Tab-separated table of C-alpha atoms in Angstrom:
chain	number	residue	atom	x	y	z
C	270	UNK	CA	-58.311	4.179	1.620
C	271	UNK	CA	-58.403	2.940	-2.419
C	272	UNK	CA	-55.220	3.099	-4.008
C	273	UNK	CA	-55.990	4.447	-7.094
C	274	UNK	CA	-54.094	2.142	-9.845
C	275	UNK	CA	-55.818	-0.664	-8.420
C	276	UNK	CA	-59.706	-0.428	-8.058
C	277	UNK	CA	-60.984	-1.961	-4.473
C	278	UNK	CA	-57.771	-2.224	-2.933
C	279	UNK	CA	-57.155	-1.413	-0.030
C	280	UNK	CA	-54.056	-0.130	1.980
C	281	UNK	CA	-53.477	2.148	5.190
C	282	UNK	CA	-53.809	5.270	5.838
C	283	UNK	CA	-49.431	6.791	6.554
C	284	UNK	CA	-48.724	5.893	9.737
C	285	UNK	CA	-47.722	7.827	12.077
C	286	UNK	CA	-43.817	8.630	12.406
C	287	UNK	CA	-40.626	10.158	13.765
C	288	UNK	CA	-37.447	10.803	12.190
C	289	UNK	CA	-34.142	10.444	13.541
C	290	UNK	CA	-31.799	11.748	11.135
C	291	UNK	CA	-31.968	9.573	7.792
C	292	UNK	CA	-33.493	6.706	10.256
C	293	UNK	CA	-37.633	6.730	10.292
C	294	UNK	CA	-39.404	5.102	13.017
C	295	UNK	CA	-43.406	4.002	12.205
C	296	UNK	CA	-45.466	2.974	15.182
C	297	UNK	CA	-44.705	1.505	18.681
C	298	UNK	CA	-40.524	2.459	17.395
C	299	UNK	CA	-41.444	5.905	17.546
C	300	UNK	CA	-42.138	5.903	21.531
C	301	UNK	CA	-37.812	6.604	23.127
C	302	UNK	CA	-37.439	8.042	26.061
C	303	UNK	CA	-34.696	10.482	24.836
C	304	UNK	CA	-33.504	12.010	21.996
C	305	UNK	CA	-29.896	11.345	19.567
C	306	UNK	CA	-28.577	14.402	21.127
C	307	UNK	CA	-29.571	13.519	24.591
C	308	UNK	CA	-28.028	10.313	24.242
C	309	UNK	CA	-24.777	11.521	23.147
C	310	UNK	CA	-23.978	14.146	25.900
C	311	UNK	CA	-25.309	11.660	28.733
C	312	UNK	CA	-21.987	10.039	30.275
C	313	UNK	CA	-24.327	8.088	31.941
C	314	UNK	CA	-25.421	4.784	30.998
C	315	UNK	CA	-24.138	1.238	29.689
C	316	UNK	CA	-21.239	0.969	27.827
C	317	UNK	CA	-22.512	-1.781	25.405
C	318	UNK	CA	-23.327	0.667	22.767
C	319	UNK	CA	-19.603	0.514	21.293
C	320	UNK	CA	-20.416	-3.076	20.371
C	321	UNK	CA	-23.536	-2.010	18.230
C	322	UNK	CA	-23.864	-2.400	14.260
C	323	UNK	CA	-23.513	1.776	13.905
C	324	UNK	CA	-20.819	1.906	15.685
C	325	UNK	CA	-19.092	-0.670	13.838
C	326	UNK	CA	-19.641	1.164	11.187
C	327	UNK	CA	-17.797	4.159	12.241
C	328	UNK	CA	-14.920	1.801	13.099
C	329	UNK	CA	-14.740	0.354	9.759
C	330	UNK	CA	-15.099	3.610	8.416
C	331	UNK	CA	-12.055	4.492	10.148
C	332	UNK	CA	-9.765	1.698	9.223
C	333	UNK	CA	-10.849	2.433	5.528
C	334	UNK	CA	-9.912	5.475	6.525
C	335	UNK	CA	-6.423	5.083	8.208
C	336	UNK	CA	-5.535	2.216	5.302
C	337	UNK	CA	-6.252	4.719	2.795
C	338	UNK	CA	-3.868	7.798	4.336
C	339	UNK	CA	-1.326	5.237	5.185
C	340	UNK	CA	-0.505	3.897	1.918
C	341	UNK	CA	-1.784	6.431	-0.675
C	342	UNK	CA	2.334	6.982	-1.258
C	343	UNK	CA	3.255	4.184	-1.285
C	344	UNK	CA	5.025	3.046	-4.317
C	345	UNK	CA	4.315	0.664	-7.026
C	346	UNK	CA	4.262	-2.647	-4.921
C	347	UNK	CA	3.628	-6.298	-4.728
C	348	UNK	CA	1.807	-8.088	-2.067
C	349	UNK	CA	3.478	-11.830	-1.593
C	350	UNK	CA	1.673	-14.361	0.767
C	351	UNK	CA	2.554	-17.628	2.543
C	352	UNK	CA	2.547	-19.413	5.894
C	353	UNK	CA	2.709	-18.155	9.199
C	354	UNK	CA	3.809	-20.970	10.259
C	355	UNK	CA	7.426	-21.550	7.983
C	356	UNK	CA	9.801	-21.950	10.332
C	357	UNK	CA	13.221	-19.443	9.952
C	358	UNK	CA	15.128	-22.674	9.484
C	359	UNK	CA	12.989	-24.259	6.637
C	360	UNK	CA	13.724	-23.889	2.937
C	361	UNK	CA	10.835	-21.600	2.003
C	362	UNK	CA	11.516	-19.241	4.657
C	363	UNK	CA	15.087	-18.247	3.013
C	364	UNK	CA	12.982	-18.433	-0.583
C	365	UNK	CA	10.870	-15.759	1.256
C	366	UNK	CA	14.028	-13.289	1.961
C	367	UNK	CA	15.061	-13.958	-1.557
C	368	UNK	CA	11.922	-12.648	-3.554
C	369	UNK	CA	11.434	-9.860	-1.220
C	370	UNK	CA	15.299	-8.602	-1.777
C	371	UNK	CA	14.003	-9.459	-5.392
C	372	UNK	CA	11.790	-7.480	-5.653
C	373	UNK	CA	13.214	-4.585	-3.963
C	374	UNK	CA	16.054	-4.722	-6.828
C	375	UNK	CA	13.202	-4.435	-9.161
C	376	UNK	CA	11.773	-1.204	-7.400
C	377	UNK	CA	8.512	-2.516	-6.082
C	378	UNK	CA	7.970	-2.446	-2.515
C	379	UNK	CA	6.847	-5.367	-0.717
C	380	UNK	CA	3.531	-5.562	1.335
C	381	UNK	CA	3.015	-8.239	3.146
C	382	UNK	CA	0.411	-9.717	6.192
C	383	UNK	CA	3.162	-8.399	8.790
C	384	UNK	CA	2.895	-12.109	10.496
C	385	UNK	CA	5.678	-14.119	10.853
C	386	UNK	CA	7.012	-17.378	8.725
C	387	UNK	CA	7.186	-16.487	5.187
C	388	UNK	CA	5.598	-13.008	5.686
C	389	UNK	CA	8.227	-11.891	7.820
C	390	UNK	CA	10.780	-13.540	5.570
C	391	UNK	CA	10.014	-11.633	2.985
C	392	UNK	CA	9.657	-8.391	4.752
C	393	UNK	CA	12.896	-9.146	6.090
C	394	UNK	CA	14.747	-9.744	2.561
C	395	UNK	CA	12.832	-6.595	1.376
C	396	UNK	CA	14.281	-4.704	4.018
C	397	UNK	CA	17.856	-6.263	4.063
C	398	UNK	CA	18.012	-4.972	0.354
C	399	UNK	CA	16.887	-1.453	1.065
C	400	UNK	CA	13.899	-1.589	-0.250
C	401	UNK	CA	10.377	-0.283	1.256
C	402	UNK	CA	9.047	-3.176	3.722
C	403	UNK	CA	5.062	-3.274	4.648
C	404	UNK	CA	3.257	-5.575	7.063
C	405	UNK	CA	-0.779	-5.130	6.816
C	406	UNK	CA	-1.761	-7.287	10.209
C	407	UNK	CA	-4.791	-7.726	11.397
C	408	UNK	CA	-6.376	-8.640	14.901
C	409	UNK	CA	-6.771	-12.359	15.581
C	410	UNK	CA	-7.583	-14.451	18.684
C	411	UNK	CA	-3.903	-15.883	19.535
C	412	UNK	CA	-1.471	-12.839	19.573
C	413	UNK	CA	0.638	-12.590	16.455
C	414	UNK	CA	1.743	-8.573	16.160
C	415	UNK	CA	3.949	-6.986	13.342
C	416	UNK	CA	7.170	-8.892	12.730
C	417	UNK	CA	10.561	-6.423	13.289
C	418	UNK	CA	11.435	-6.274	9.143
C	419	UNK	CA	8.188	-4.056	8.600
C	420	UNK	CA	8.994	-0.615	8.052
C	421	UNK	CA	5.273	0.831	7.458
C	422	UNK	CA	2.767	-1.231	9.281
C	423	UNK	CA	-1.213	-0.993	9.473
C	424	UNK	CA	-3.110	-3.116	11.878
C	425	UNK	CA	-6.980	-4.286	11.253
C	426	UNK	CA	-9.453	-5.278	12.713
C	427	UNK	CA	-11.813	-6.246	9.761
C	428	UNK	CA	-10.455	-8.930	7.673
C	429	UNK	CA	-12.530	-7.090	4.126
C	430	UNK	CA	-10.288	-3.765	4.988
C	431	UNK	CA	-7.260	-5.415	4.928
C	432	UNK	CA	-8.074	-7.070	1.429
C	433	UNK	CA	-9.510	-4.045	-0.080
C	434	UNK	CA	-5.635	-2.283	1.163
C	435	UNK	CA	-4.244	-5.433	-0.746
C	436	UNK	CA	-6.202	-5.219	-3.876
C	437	UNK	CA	-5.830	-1.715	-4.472
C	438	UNK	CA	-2.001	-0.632	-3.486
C	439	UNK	CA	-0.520	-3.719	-4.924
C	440	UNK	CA	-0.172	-4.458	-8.793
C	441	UNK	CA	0.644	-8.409	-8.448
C	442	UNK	CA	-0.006	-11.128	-6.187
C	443	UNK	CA	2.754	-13.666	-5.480
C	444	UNK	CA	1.763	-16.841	-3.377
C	445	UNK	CA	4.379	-18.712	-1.345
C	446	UNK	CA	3.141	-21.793	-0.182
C	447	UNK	CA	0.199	-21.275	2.346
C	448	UNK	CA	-2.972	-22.198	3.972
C	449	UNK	CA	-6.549	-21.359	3.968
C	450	UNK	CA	-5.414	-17.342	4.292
C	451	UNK	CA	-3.592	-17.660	1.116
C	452	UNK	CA	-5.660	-19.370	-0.054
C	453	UNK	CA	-8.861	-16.756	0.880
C	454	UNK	CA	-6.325	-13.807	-0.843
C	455	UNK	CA	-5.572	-15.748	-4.070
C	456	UNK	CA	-9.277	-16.713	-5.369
C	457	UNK	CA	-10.369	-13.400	-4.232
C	458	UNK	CA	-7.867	-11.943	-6.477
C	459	UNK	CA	-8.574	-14.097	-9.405
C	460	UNK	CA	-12.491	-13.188	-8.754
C	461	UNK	CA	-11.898	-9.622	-8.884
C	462	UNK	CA	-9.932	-10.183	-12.236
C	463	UNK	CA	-11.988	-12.060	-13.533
C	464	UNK	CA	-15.602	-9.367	-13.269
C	465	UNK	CA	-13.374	-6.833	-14.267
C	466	UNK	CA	-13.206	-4.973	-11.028
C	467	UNK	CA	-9.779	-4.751	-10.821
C	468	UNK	CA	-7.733	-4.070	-14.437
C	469	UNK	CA	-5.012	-6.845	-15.671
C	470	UNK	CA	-3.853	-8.792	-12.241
C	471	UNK	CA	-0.866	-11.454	-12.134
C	472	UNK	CA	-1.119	-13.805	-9.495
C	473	UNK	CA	1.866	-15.966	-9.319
C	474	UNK	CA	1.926	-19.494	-7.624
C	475	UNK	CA	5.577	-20.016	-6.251
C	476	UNK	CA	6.516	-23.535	-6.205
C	477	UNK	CA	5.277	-26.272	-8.733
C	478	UNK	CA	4.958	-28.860	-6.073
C	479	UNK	CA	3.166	-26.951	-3.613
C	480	UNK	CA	0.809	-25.392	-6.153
C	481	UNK	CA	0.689	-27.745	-9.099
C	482	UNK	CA	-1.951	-29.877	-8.427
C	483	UNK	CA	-4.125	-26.961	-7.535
C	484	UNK	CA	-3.871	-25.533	-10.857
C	485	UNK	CA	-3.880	-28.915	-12.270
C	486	UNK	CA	-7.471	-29.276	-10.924
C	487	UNK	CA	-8.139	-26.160	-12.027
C	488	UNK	CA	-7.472	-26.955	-15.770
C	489	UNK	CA	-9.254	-30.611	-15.260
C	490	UNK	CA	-12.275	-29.758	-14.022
C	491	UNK	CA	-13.365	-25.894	-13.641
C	492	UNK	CA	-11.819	-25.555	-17.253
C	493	UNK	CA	-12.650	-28.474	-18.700
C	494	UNK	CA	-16.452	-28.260	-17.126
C	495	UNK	CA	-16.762	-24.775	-18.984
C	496	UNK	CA	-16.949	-23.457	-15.254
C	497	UNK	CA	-14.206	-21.269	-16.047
C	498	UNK	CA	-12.642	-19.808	-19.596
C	499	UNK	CA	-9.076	-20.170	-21.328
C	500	UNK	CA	-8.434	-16.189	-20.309
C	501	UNK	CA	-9.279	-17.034	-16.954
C	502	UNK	CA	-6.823	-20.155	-16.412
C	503	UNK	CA	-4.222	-17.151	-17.945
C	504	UNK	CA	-4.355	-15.436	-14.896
C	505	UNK	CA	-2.301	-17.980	-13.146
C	506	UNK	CA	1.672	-18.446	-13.620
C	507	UNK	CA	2.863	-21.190	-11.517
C	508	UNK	CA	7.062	-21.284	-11.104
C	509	UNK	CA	10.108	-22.248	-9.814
C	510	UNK	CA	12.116	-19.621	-10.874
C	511	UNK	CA	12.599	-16.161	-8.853
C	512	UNK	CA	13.367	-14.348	-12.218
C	513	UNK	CA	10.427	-15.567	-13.885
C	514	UNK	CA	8.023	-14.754	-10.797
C	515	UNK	CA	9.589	-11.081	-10.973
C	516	UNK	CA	9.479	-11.021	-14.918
C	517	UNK	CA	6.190	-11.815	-15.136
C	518	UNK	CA	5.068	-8.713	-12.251
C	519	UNK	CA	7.347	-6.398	-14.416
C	520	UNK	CA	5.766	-7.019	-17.597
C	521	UNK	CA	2.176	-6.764	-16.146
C	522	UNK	CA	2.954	-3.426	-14.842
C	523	UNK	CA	4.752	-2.138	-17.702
C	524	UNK	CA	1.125	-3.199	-19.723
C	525	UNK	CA	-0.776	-1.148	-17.623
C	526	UNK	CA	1.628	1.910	-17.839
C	527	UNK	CA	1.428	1.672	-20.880
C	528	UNK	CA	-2.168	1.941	-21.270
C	529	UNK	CA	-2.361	4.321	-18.610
C-alpha cells in the first residue's frame, strides 16, 4: 500500500492484532495459550511472576501508596541525615540527640532514615523532648530495622519512594556528617531546588570540618566554572551552631507561610 503524503512509498498493510487491556500484541505475540483472566484464577503454575516488571509496579504503587497515608498528618517537619555508622559513644552521636530535642522545641517533627548512629540519635533526642519521632527505613542486604526512638515508622523497599516521602513531608534538610547516602539525599535535594520542582529548600551542612571542603569545592570550581549560579551556592548553609541550623529552617518556613 502507498502512503499517501509520500508518493511511491511503501508501508504494510495493519497487522494483525490482539489486545490485552491497554497492552497490544502484533504478530507471532498475539499466539498465548490463555487469557489475563485465565491466568489470574489458575492457582496453578510458577510462582516467578511476583518478580516480573508489572508486578513491581503494583508494589511500588503500594509503597507510594502506604508512604502517602502514613504521613499525610504529619506535621511541619525536618528530615536530618548522617551516618549509620556513629557510634553512641562518639561526639556526633550526642550532637544528633541535641538537634533532634532542638528541633522538637521548635515544633517540627523529626524524620529521619530510622537506622541507627546519628539517625537514631536524633530520633532519640526528638523523642526524649516530646516531640513527634519518624524513622523512614528501607530494605537493604545486611539487616538494619527501625531503631527503638521512632515513634511512626515506614519501611521501603524502593530507595526513589523513600526520597519522594523525604522531599515532600519535610520543609528542610539538615546533614550530619555522612556517607555516600547522605550524600545521594543532599544533591538530590539541591537538584530539585534548583529546576524548581520543589519551592524554597534549606539544606543545612552541620559541621564546618566535615562539610567545608565540600562546599569549598563547590564555590572553586562548579561556581567558579559557571557550572552552577550565585542563587544556587545560596542554597547551602554550612554551621557549627545548633541555633543557627534551627534559625535558618524557621525562617525558611516562615517564607513559605507567608507566601502561602
Amino acid at each position: 500500500m502507498t502512503r499517501p503524503d509520500v508518493p511511491g512509498e511503501q508501508y504494510p498493510e495493519h497487522p494483525p492484532e490482539k489486545h490485552r487491556g491497554p497492552v497490544v500484541l502484533r504478530r507471532d505475540r498475539r499466539e498465548e495459550a490463555s487469557t489475563t483472566d485465565e491466568r489470574l484464577l489458575d492457582s496453578r503454575g510458577p510462582s516467578d511472576w511476583v518478580h516480573t516488571d508489572p508486578w513491581r509496579v503494583l508494589r511500588i504503587q503500594a509503597e507510594f501508596v502506604e508512604g502517602f497515608g502514613a504521613l499525610a498528618e504529619v506535621p511541619r517537619a525536618v528530615t536530618v541525615f548522617g551516618s549509620a555508622r556513629t557510634q553512641r559513644d562518639h561526639p556526633e552521636y550526642e550532637l544528633g540527640r541535641k538537634i533532634g530535642a532542638a528541633l522538637a522545641n521548635a515544633g517540627f517533627a523529626t524524620i529521619t532514615g530510622g537506622g541507627p548512629g546519628a539517625m537514631e540519635a536524633v530520633n532519640r533526642g526528638a523523642s526524649e523532648a516530646g516531640g513527634f519521632s519518624i524513622g523512614l527505613g528501607i530494605e537493604l542486604p545486611f539487616e538494619q530495622g527501625l531503631n527503638p526512638w521512632v515513634d511512626l515508622g515506614v519501611n521501603f523497599r524502593y530507595f526513589f519512594a523513600r526520597k519522594t516521602m523525604f522531599i515532600k513531608y519535610s520543609q528542610a534538610f539538615i546533614c550530619l556528617p555522612g556517607g555516600f547516602g547522605t550524600l545521594d539525599e543532599l544533591f538530590e535535594a539541591l537538584t530539585l531546588v534548583q529546576t524548581k520542582k520543589v519551592t524554597k529548600f534549606p539544606v543545612v551542612l552541620f559541621g564546618q570540618s566535615y562539610w567545608g571542603g565540600l562546599y569549598d569545592w563547590i564555590a572553586s570550581t562548579l561556581l567558579a566554572e559557571g557550572k552552577i549560579s550565585e542563587k544556587d551556592l545560596d542554597l547551602l548553609h554550612v554551621t557549627d551552631d545548633i541555633d543557627d541550623a534551627v534559625r535558618v529552617v524557621l525562617e525558611s518556613y516562615q517564607a513559605w507561610e507567608d507566601t502561602h
